[in-house]
Amino acid sequence: MPFSKIINTRSVLISSEGGSGHKIAALAVKSRYQGSYYELDTFATLGKIGKACTERWNQAQKRGDIKTQIKLANYQGLAEALFSIPIYFRVCYVLLRHNIDQIIDTQAIGTRSIIRAARTVNFIYKLLRKKERVINVWKIFIELPTSKSLYYHRYIKKLSKKDKKIFKLVSIKPPFKTIQEEEDFWQKYCNLSVLTKEVVYADPPIRKEFLTYKNLPSKPQKLAFAVNTEEELHLLQSIHNDLEPDPSEAKNLWNISIKNDDIVMTLMLGSQVAEKATLNYVSRLFQAGETIISQDKKIYFFVYCNKHIPQQETLFKKVVDLVKTYQKTNPNIKVVPLTFQNASEIAPMMYRSDFAIIRTGAQASQEAKSSVQGQILIHSENTDENISLEDQSELLKGIPLWEGGNAEFLINTCQAKIVNPSLFKEYLTSRLTTHSCICQ
């Protein structure tokens, strides 16, 4: 990141709730670059209203409700109106109270309010001749740069010349062949120039654990994962007899040993997991089981669930019950439901995955792009029974606008494919046979 050149600075690190991508990006910045950080959540500036907005978004993600997600995203203009004044005064206060040097912003709301707060404080410092350094605003563009990331673009595009003097947009490079194509892209959608350094290219703000596994030649023979409660462990041991305590000091870590030619799959449908789709993917894998694996190979399917609450019918518990229904007839398919995991567990699992099924939120897309060595499969909420694997453009309609842009980026740069649970079964059958489980 370009701002890492300024060591031991005092920064405001701005993120927001709703999903987890903005928070994780902020955490990645904080862990990778030296300095003192004051963390600020834009949605928290409106108290209960902000919390209610976050909760409605999270529930729509859990239901896989694309229409509601798009509807909520279309309310950004209203959100800008509601949040602009509270954000402005909150940022002004933090800049003055904590003697801040720079602002690092990973989220979408209140861009102009944040910049104008910085301009106000810069003016005060200049007037009082109190501080020589100008406070700059670094906007970390956590999405993959495409024309569909409009919820960022439309407000960046409205920045004035004075705003741009202290503003930099930090992004990875868009997938164009020439610098002129890049310049045209940024001018069209953001009214910014890469040639004059208003747009700065940098590595994505992903967690350092994912960088460790980038381009690593060997595959791990064991995968560790966290088991967060005694009931989780009891449920896992009811469907697996090959769990081993991890030799590290972390008491809640357990291992599964995996052979080189075993197939590993990971299902991670966002921080607010789409529950119905998750159960359908597990069912479809078992239904395809007899035709896709031979007797001497195993499929390990790591399924990320929401938090498990003891004695409740959570997604984790539902997956365990589903496995019990199928496992006697499909003993070579090992489904491992998981609750919250740290990056130190997620990164090697994604790296080892022959197939990784993801929802293309910003952070998930960036981290999958950097770590997955196998096939990236992108989840679509389009459940039309007449759709086929070849209808990628139709499947794309089942992905919210900005996530659809991330999906297109991964398709173009990583040969990713879009699937839904029904097509997942068809896809596996076409890729794997009873004679070979090797990804091509």
Coordinates of C-alpha atoms in Angstrom, one line a residue:
M1 CA 0.0 0.0 0.0
P2 CA 1.3 3.5 -0.8
F3 CA 0.6 4.8 2.6
S4 CA 2.9 2.2 4.2
K5 CA 5.8 4.5 3.3
I6 CA 4.8 6.7 6.2
I7 CA 5.9 4.8 9.3
N8 CA 4.4 5.3 12.8
T9 CA 1.6 7.6 11.6
R10 CA -1.7 8.1 13.4
S11 CA -4.5 7.0 11.1
V12 CA -8.3 6.9 11.3
L13 CA -9.3 3.5 9.9
I14 CA -12.9 3.8 8.6
S15 CA -15.0 0.7 7.9
S16 CA -18.6 -0.3 8.3
E17 CA -20.8 -3.2 9.3
G18 CA -23.0 -5.1 6.9
G19 CA -21.3 -8.3 5.6
S20 CA -17.8 -8.4 6.9
G21 CA -15.6 -7.4 3.9
H22 CA -15.0 -3.8 4.9
K23 CA -14.1 -4.8 8.5
I24 CA -11.7 -7.5 7.3
A25 CA -10.1 -5.1 4.8
A26 CA -9.5 -2.7 7.7
L27 CA -8.1 -5.5 9.8
A28 CA -5.7 -6.5 7.0
V29 CA -4.5 -2.9 6.7
K30 CA -4.0 -2.7 10.5
S31 CA -2.1 -6.0 10.7
R32 CA 0.2 -5.4 7.7
Y33 CA 1.3 -1.8 8.2
Q34 CA 2.9 0.0 11.1
G35 CA 1.2 2.9 12.8
S36 CA -1.4 3.9 15.4
Y37 CA -5.0 3.4 14.3
Y38 CA -8.3 4.9 15.6
E39 CA -11.1 2.7 14.2
L40 CA -14.4 4.3 13.2
D41 CA -17.6 2.6 11.9
T42 CA -19.7 4.8 9.7
F43 CA -23.0 3.0 10.5
A44 CA -22.3 3.4 14.3
T45 CA -22.6 7.2 13.9
L46 CA -26.4 6.8 13.6
G47 CA -26.8 4.5 16.6
K48 CA -29.9 2.3 16.4
I49 CA -30.8 3.4 12.9
G50 CA -27.4 2.3 11.6
K51 CA -27.7 -1.0 13.5
A52 CA -31.1 -1.7 12.0
C53 CA -29.8 -1.0 8.5
T54 CA -26.9 -3.5 9.1
E55 CA -29.2 -6.1 10.5
R56 CA -31.6 -5.9 7.5
W57 CA -28.7 -6.3 5.1
N58 CA -27.3 -9.3 7.0
Q59 CA -30.7 -11.0 7.1
A60 CA -31.2 -10.6 3.3
Q61 CA -27.8 -12.2 2.8
K62 CA -28.7 -15.2 5.0
R63 CA -31.9 -15.7 3.0
G64 CA -30.2 -15.3 -0.3
D65 CA -32.6 -12.5 -1.1
I66 CA -31.1 -10.8 -4.1
K67 CA -34.1 -8.4 -4.6
T68 CA -33.9 -7.0 -1.1
Q69 CA -30.1 -6.6 -1.3
I70 CA -30.4 -4.6 -4.6
K71 CA -33.3 -2.6 -3.1
L72 CA -31.2 -1.7 0.0
A73 CA -28.2 -0.8 -2.2
N74 CA -30.4 1.6 -4.2
Y75 CA -31.1 3.5 -0.9
Q76 CA -27.5 4.7 -0.8
G77 CA -28.6 8.2 -1.7
L78 CA -30.9 8.2 1.3
A79 CA -28.1 6.8 3.4
E80 CA -25.7 9.5 2.2
A81 CA -28.3 12.1 3.3
L82 CA -28.8 10.6 6.7
F83 CA -25.2 9.9 7.5
S84 CA -23.4 12.8 5.9
I85 CA -23.7 15.3 8.8
P86 CA -23.1 12.8 11.6
I87 CA -20.1 11.4 9.7
Y88 CA -18.7 14.9 9.0
F89 CA -18.8 16.0 12.7
R90 CA -17.6 12.6 14.0
V91 CA -14.6 12.6 11.7
C92 CA -13.8 16.3 12.5
Y93 CA -13.8 15.4 16.2
V94 CA -11.6 12.4 15.8
L95 CA -9.1 14.2 13.6
L96 CA -8.7 17.0 16.1
R97 CA -9.0 15.0 19.3
H98 CA -6.5 12.3 18.3
N99 CA -4.0 14.4 16.3
I100 CA -4.5 12.3 13.2
D101 CA -2.1 12.3 10.2
Q102 CA -4.2 10.4 7.6
I103 CA -7.5 8.8 6.9
I104 CA -7.7 5.2 5.5
D105 CA -11.3 4.4 4.4
T106 CA -12.4 0.9 3.3
Q107 CA -16.2 1.5 2.9
A108 CA -18.7 3.3 0.7
I109 CA -20.8 5.7 2.7
G110 CA -20.0 9.3 3.3
T111 CA -17.0 9.7 1.0
R112 CA -17.5 13.5 0.5
S113 CA -18.3 14.1 4.2
I114 CA -15.0 12.3 5.2
I115 CA -13.0 14.4 2.7
R116 CA -14.6 17.6 3.7
A117 CA -14.0 16.9 7.4
A118 CA -10.3 16.4 6.5
R119 CA -10.3 19.7 4.5
T120 CA -11.9 21.5 7.4
V121 CA -9.3 20.3 9.9
N122 CA -6.5 21.1 7.4
F123 CA -7.9 24.6 7.2
I124 CA -8.0 24.9 11.0
Y125 CA -4.4 23.7 11.2
K126 CA -3.3 26.1 8.5
L127 CA -5.1 29.0 10.2
L128 CA -3.5 28.3 13.5
R129 CA -0.2 27.3 12.0
K130 CA -0.3 24.3 14.2
K131 CA 0.6 21.5 11.8
E132 CA 2.6 21.3 8.6
R133 CA 1.4 17.9 7.3
V134 CA -1.8 17.8 5.3
I135 CA -4.3 15.1 6.2
N136 CA -4.9 13.0 3.1
V137 CA -7.8 10.5 2.5
W138 CA -6.9 7.1 1.1
K139 CA -10.0 5.3 -0.2
I140 CA -9.3 1.6 -0.4
F141 CA -11.4 0.2 -3.2
I142 CA -12.0 -3.3 -1.9
E143 CA -14.1 -4.5 -4.8
L144 CA -12.6 -5.8 -8.0
P145 CA -12.6 -2.8 -10.4
T146 CA -15.5 -3.2 -12.8
S147 CA -18.2 -1.0 -14.1
K148 CA -20.7 -2.7 -11.8
S149 CA -19.2 -1.4 -8.6
L150 CA -21.5 1.7 -8.9
Y151 CA -22.3 2.1 -5.3
Y152 CA -18.7 3.4 -4.9
H153 CA -18.3 5.1 -8.2
R154 CA -21.3 7.5 -8.3
Y155 CA -20.2 9.5 -5.2
I156 CA -16.4 9.5 -6.0
K157 CA -17.4 10.9 -9.4
K158 CA -18.9 13.9 -7.7
L159 CA -15.7 15.0 -5.9
S160 CA -14.6 18.6 -6.5
K161 CA -11.1 19.7 -7.6
K162 CA -10.4 20.8 -4.0
D163 CA -11.6 17.4 -2.7
K164 CA -9.3 15.6 -5.1
K165 CA -6.2 17.5 -3.9
I166 CA -6.2 15.4 -0.7
F167 CA -7.9 12.2 -2.1
K168 CA -6.4 9.0 -3.5
L169 CA -8.3 6.0 -4.7
V170 CA -6.3 2.8 -4.1
S171 CA -7.2 -0.2 -6.2
I172 CA -5.8 -3.3 -8.0
K173 CA -5.4 -2.9 -11.7
P174 CA -8.5 -3.4 -13.9
P175 CA -8.1 -6.2 -16.5
F176 CA -7.2 -4.0 -19.5
K177 CA -4.2 -4.4 -21.8
T178 CA -3.2 -0.7 -22.2
I179 CA -2.8 2.2 -19.8
Q180 CA -5.1 4.3 -22.0
E181 CA -7.9 1.7 -21.5
E182 CA -7.3 2.0 -17.8
E183 CA -7.4 5.8 -17.9
D184 CA -10.6 5.8 -19.9
F185 CA -12.2 3.4 -17.4
W186 CA -11.3 5.5 -14.3
Q187 CA -12.3 8.7 -16.1
K188 CA -15.7 7.3 -17.1
Y189 CA -16.7 5.8 -13.8
C190 CA -14.9 7.9 -11.2
N191 CA -13.8 11.1 -13.0
L192 CA -10.3 10.3 -11.7
S193 CA -7.0 9.8 -13.6
V194 CA -4.5 7.1 -13.1
L195 CA -2.0 9.1 -15.2
T196 CA -2.0 11.9 -12.6
K197 CA -1.9 9.5 -9.7
E198 CA -5.5 10.2 -8.5
V199 CA -5.8 6.4 -8.8
V200 CA -3.0 4.4 -7.3
Y201 CA -2.5 0.7 -7.9
A202 CA -1.5 -1.5 -5.0
D203 CA -1.8 -5.1 -3.7
P204 CA -5.3 -5.9 -2.4
P205 CA -5.9 -5.4 1.4
I206 CA -6.1 -9.1 2.2
R207 CA -5.1 -10.8 5.4
K208 CA -1.4 -11.7 5.6
E209 CA -2.2 -15.4 6.1
F210 CA -3.5 -15.6 2.5
L211 CA -0.3 -14.1 1.2
T212 CA 1.7 -16.9 2.9
Y213 CA 0.0 -19.5 0.7
K214 CA 0.2 -17.5 -2.6
N215 CA 2.1 -19.6 -5.2
L216 CA 3.2 -22.2 -2.6
P217 CA 4.1 -25.4 -4.5
S218 CA 3.3 -28.1 -1.9
K219 CA -0.2 -28.9 -0.6
P220 CA -0.7 -29.4 3.2
Q221 CA -1.3 -33.0 4.3
K222 CA -3.3 -31.9 7.3
L223 CA -5.9 -29.2 7.6
A224 CA -6.6 -27.6 11.0
F225 CA -9.9 -26.0 12.0
A226 CA -11.3 -24.5 15.2
V227 CA -14.0 -26.1 17.2
N228 CA -15.5 -23.4 19.3
T229 CA -17.8 -25.3 21.8
E230 CA -18.0 -28.7 23.4
E231 CA -21.3 -29.3 21.6
E232 CA -19.7 -28.6 18.3
L233 CA -17.0 -31.1 19.0
H234 CA -19.6 -33.7 20.1
L235 CA -21.6 -33.2 16.9
L236 CA -18.5 -33.4 14.7
Q237 CA -17.3 -36.6 16.3
S238 CA -20.8 -38.1 15.7
I239 CA -20.1 -38.0 11.9
H240 CA -16.3 -38.3 11.9
N241 CA -14.0 -40.7 13.7
D242 CA -10.7 -39.4 12.2
L243 CA -10.4 -36.0 14.0
E244 CA -7.1 -35.5 15.7
P245 CA -6.2 -32.8 18.3
D246 CA -3.8 -30.2 16.8
P247 CA -0.4 -30.5 18.4
S248 CA -0.2 -26.7 18.8
E249 CA -1.0 -25.0 22.1
A250 CA -4.4 -23.9 20.8
K251 CA -6.8 -26.2 22.6
N252 CA -9.7 -25.7 20.3
L253 CA -7.9 -26.7 17.1
W254 CA -8.4 -30.1 15.5
N255 CA -6.9 -31.8 12.4
I256 CA -8.0 -34.0 9.5
S257 CA -5.3 -35.8 7.5
I258 CA -5.7 -35.7 3.7
K259 CA -3.9 -37.7 1.0
N260 CA -2.4 -36.0 -2.0
D261 CA -5.0 -37.4 -4.4
D262 CA -8.0 -36.8 -2.2
I263 CA -10.3 -34.0 -3.4
V264 CA -10.9 -31.0 -1.2
M265 CA -13.8 -28.7 -1.6
T266 CA -14.7 -25.6 0.4
L267 CA -18.1 -23.9 0.6
M268 CA -18.0 -20.3 1.9
L269 CA -21.2 -18.3 1.2
G270 CA -20.3 -15.1 3.0
S271 CA -20.1 -14.0 6.6
Q272 CA -23.9 -14.1 6.7
V273 CA -24.2 -17.6 5.2
A274 CA -27.0 -18.3 2.8
E275 CA -28.5 -21.2 4.7
K276 CA -30.9 -22.8 2.1
A277 CA -28.2 -22.8 -0.6
T278 CA -25.6 -24.3 1.8
L279 CA -27.9 -27.3 2.6
N280 CA -28.6 -27.8 -1.0
Y281 CA -24.9 -27.9 -2.0
V282 CA -24.4 -30.6 0.6
S283 CA -27.3 -32.6 -0.6
R284 CA -26.3 -32.3 -4.2
L285 CA -22.8 -33.5 -3.5
F286 CA -24.1 -36.7 -1.8
Q287 CA -26.5 -37.3 -4.7
A288 CA -23.6 -37.1 -7.1
G289 CA -21.4 -39.3 -5.0
E290 CA -21.7 -42.6 -6.7
T291 CA -20.7 -41.3 -10.1
I292 CA -17.9 -39.0 -9.2
I293 CA -15.5 -40.9 -6.9
S294 CA -13.8 -44.3 -6.9
Q295 CA -13.4 -46.5 -3.8
D296 CA -9.8 -45.5 -3.1
K297 CA -10.4 -41.7 -3.0
K298 CA -12.2 -39.4 -0.7
I299 CA -13.9 -36.0 -1.0
Y300 CA -13.5 -33.6 1.9
F301 CA -16.2 -30.9 1.8
F302 CA -15.5 -28.1 4.3
V303 CA -18.8 -26.2 4.8
Y304 CA -18.7 -22.8 6.5
C305 CA -21.8 -22.2 8.7
N306 CA -23.0 -19.5 10.9
K307 CA -22.3 -19.4 14.7
H308 CA -23.6 -22.5 16.5
I309 CA -25.6 -21.8 19.6
P310 CA -25.8 -24.9 21.9
Q311 CA -29.2 -26.7 22.0
Q312 CA -30.5 -24.7 19.0
E313 CA -31.3 -25.8 15.4
T314 CA -28.5 -23.8 13.8
L315 CA -27.2 -24.3 10.3
F316 CA -24.2 -26.2 11.8
K317 CA -26.6 -28.7 13.4
K318 CA -28.7 -29.0 10.2
V319 CA -25.6 -29.9 8.2
V320 CA -24.6 -32.5 10.7
D321 CA -28.1 -34.1 10.6
L322 CA -28.0 -34.0 6.8
V323 CA -24.7 -35.8 6.8
K324 CA -26.1 -38.5 9.1
T325 CA -28.8 -39.1 6.5
Y326 CA -26.4 -39.7 3.6
Q327 CA -23.1 -40.9 5.0
K328 CA -23.9 -44.7 5.2
T329 CA -24.4 -44.9 1.5
N330 CA -21.5 -42.4 0.7
P331 CA -18.7 -43.3 3.2
N332 CA -16.0 -41.6 1.0
I333 CA -17.7 -38.2 1.1
K334 CA -16.5 -36.4 4.3
V335 CA -18.5 -33.3 5.0
V336 CA -17.0 -31.1 7.7
P337 CA -19.3 -28.3 8.9
L338 CA -17.4 -25.3 10.5
T339 CA -18.3 -22.3 12.5
F340 CA -16.1 -19.2 12.9
Q341 CA -12.5 -19.7 11.7
N342 CA -9.5 -17.4 11.8
A343 CA -7.6 -16.5 8.7
S344 CA -4.9 -18.9 9.8
E345 CA -7.3 -21.8 9.3
I346 CA -9.2 -20.5 6.3
A347 CA -6.1 -19.7 4.1
P348 CA -4.5 -23.2 4.0
M349 CA -8.0 -24.7 3.4
M350 CA -8.6 -22.4 0.5
Y351 CA -5.2 -23.1 -0.9
R352 CA -5.6 -26.9 -0.7
S353 CA -9.1 -26.7 -2.3
D354 CA -9.5 -28.3 -5.6
F355 CA -12.9 -26.6 -5.8
A356 CA -13.8 -23.5 -3.8
I357 CA -17.4 -22.3 -3.9
I358 CA -17.7 -18.7 -2.8
R359 CA -20.1 -15.7 -2.9
T360 CA -18.3 -12.9 -4.6
G361 CA -18.2 -10.3 -1.9
A362 CA -15.2 -8.0 -2.1
Q363 CA -12.9 -9.6 0.4
A364 CA -13.9 -13.2 -0.4
S365 CA -13.1 -12.5 -4.1
Q366 CA -9.7 -10.9 -3.4
E367 CA -8.7 -13.7 -1.0
A368 CA -9.9 -16.4 -3.3
K369 CA -8.0 -14.8 -6.2
S370 CA -4.8 -14.8 -4.2
S371 CA -5.0 -18.3 -2.6
V372 CA -7.1 -20.8 -4.5
Q373 CA -5.0 -23.0 -6.7
G374 CA -7.9 -25.1 -7.9
Q375 CA -11.2 -24.1 -9.5
I376 CA -13.2 -21.1 -8.2
L377 CA -16.9 -21.7 -8.4
I378 CA -19.2 -18.7 -7.9
H379 CA -22.6 -19.1 -6.2
S380 CA -25.6 -17.8 -7.9
E381 CA -29.1 -17.4 -6.4
N382 CA -30.7 -18.0 -9.9
T383 CA -32.6 -21.3 -9.3
D384 CA -34.3 -21.5 -12.7
E385 CA -34.7 -25.2 -13.4
N386 CA -34.2 -24.7 -17.1
I387 CA -30.9 -23.0 -16.8
S388 CA -27.7 -24.8 -17.9
L389 CA -24.0 -24.4 -17.1
E390 CA -23.5 -22.7 -20.5
D391 CA -25.9 -19.9 -19.5
Q392 CA -23.3 -18.0 -17.5
S393 CA -24.9 -14.7 -18.3
E394 CA -28.3 -15.8 -16.9
L395 CA -26.6 -17.2 -13.8
L396 CA -24.9 -13.8 -13.4
K397 CA -28.3 -12.3 -12.9
G398 CA -28.5 -14.2 -9.6
I399 CA -25.6 -12.2 -8.2
P400 CA -26.1 -8.6 -6.8
L401 CA -24.8 -5.9 -9.1
W402 CA -21.4 -5.2 -7.4
E403 CA -20.8 -8.9 -6.6
G404 CA -21.7 -9.6 -10.2
G405 CA -18.9 -7.3 -11.2
N406 CA -16.5 -9.2 -9.0
A407 CA -17.7 -12.4 -10.5
E408 CA -17.0 -11.1 -14.0
F409 CA -13.5 -10.1 -13.0
L410 CA -12.8 -13.6 -11.6
I411 CA -14.3 -15.3 -14.7
N412 CA -12.0 -13.2 -16.9
T413 CA -8.8 -13.5 -14.8
C414 CA -9.1 -16.8 -13.0
Q415 CA -11.4 -18.9 -15.3
A416 CA -14.0 -19.0 -12.6
K417 CA -17.4 -20.6 -13.3
I418 CA -20.9 -19.6 -12.0
V419 CA -23.0 -22.4 -10.5
N420 CA -26.0 -23.0 -8.3
P421 CA -26.6 -26.1 -6.2
S422 CA -28.4 -28.0 -9.0
L423 CA -25.6 -27.2 -11.5
F424 CA -22.9 -28.0 -8.9
K425 CA -24.0 -31.6 -9.2
E426 CA -23.9 -31.5 -13.0
Y427 CA -20.5 -29.7 -12.9
L428 CA -18.9 -32.3 -10.7
T429 CA -20.2 -35.1 -12.8
S430 CA -18.6 -33.6 -15.9
R431 CA -15.3 -32.9 -14.2
L432 CA -14.8 -36.0 -12.0
T433 CA -15.5 -39.6 -12.9
T434 CA -15.3 -42.9 -11.1
H435 CA -11.8 -43.4 -12.7
S436 CA -10.3 -40.0 -12.0
C437 CA -10.7 -37.3 -9.4
I438 CA -7.9 -35.1 -10.7
C439 CA -8.9 -31.5 -11.6
Q440 CA -7.8 -30.6 -15.1

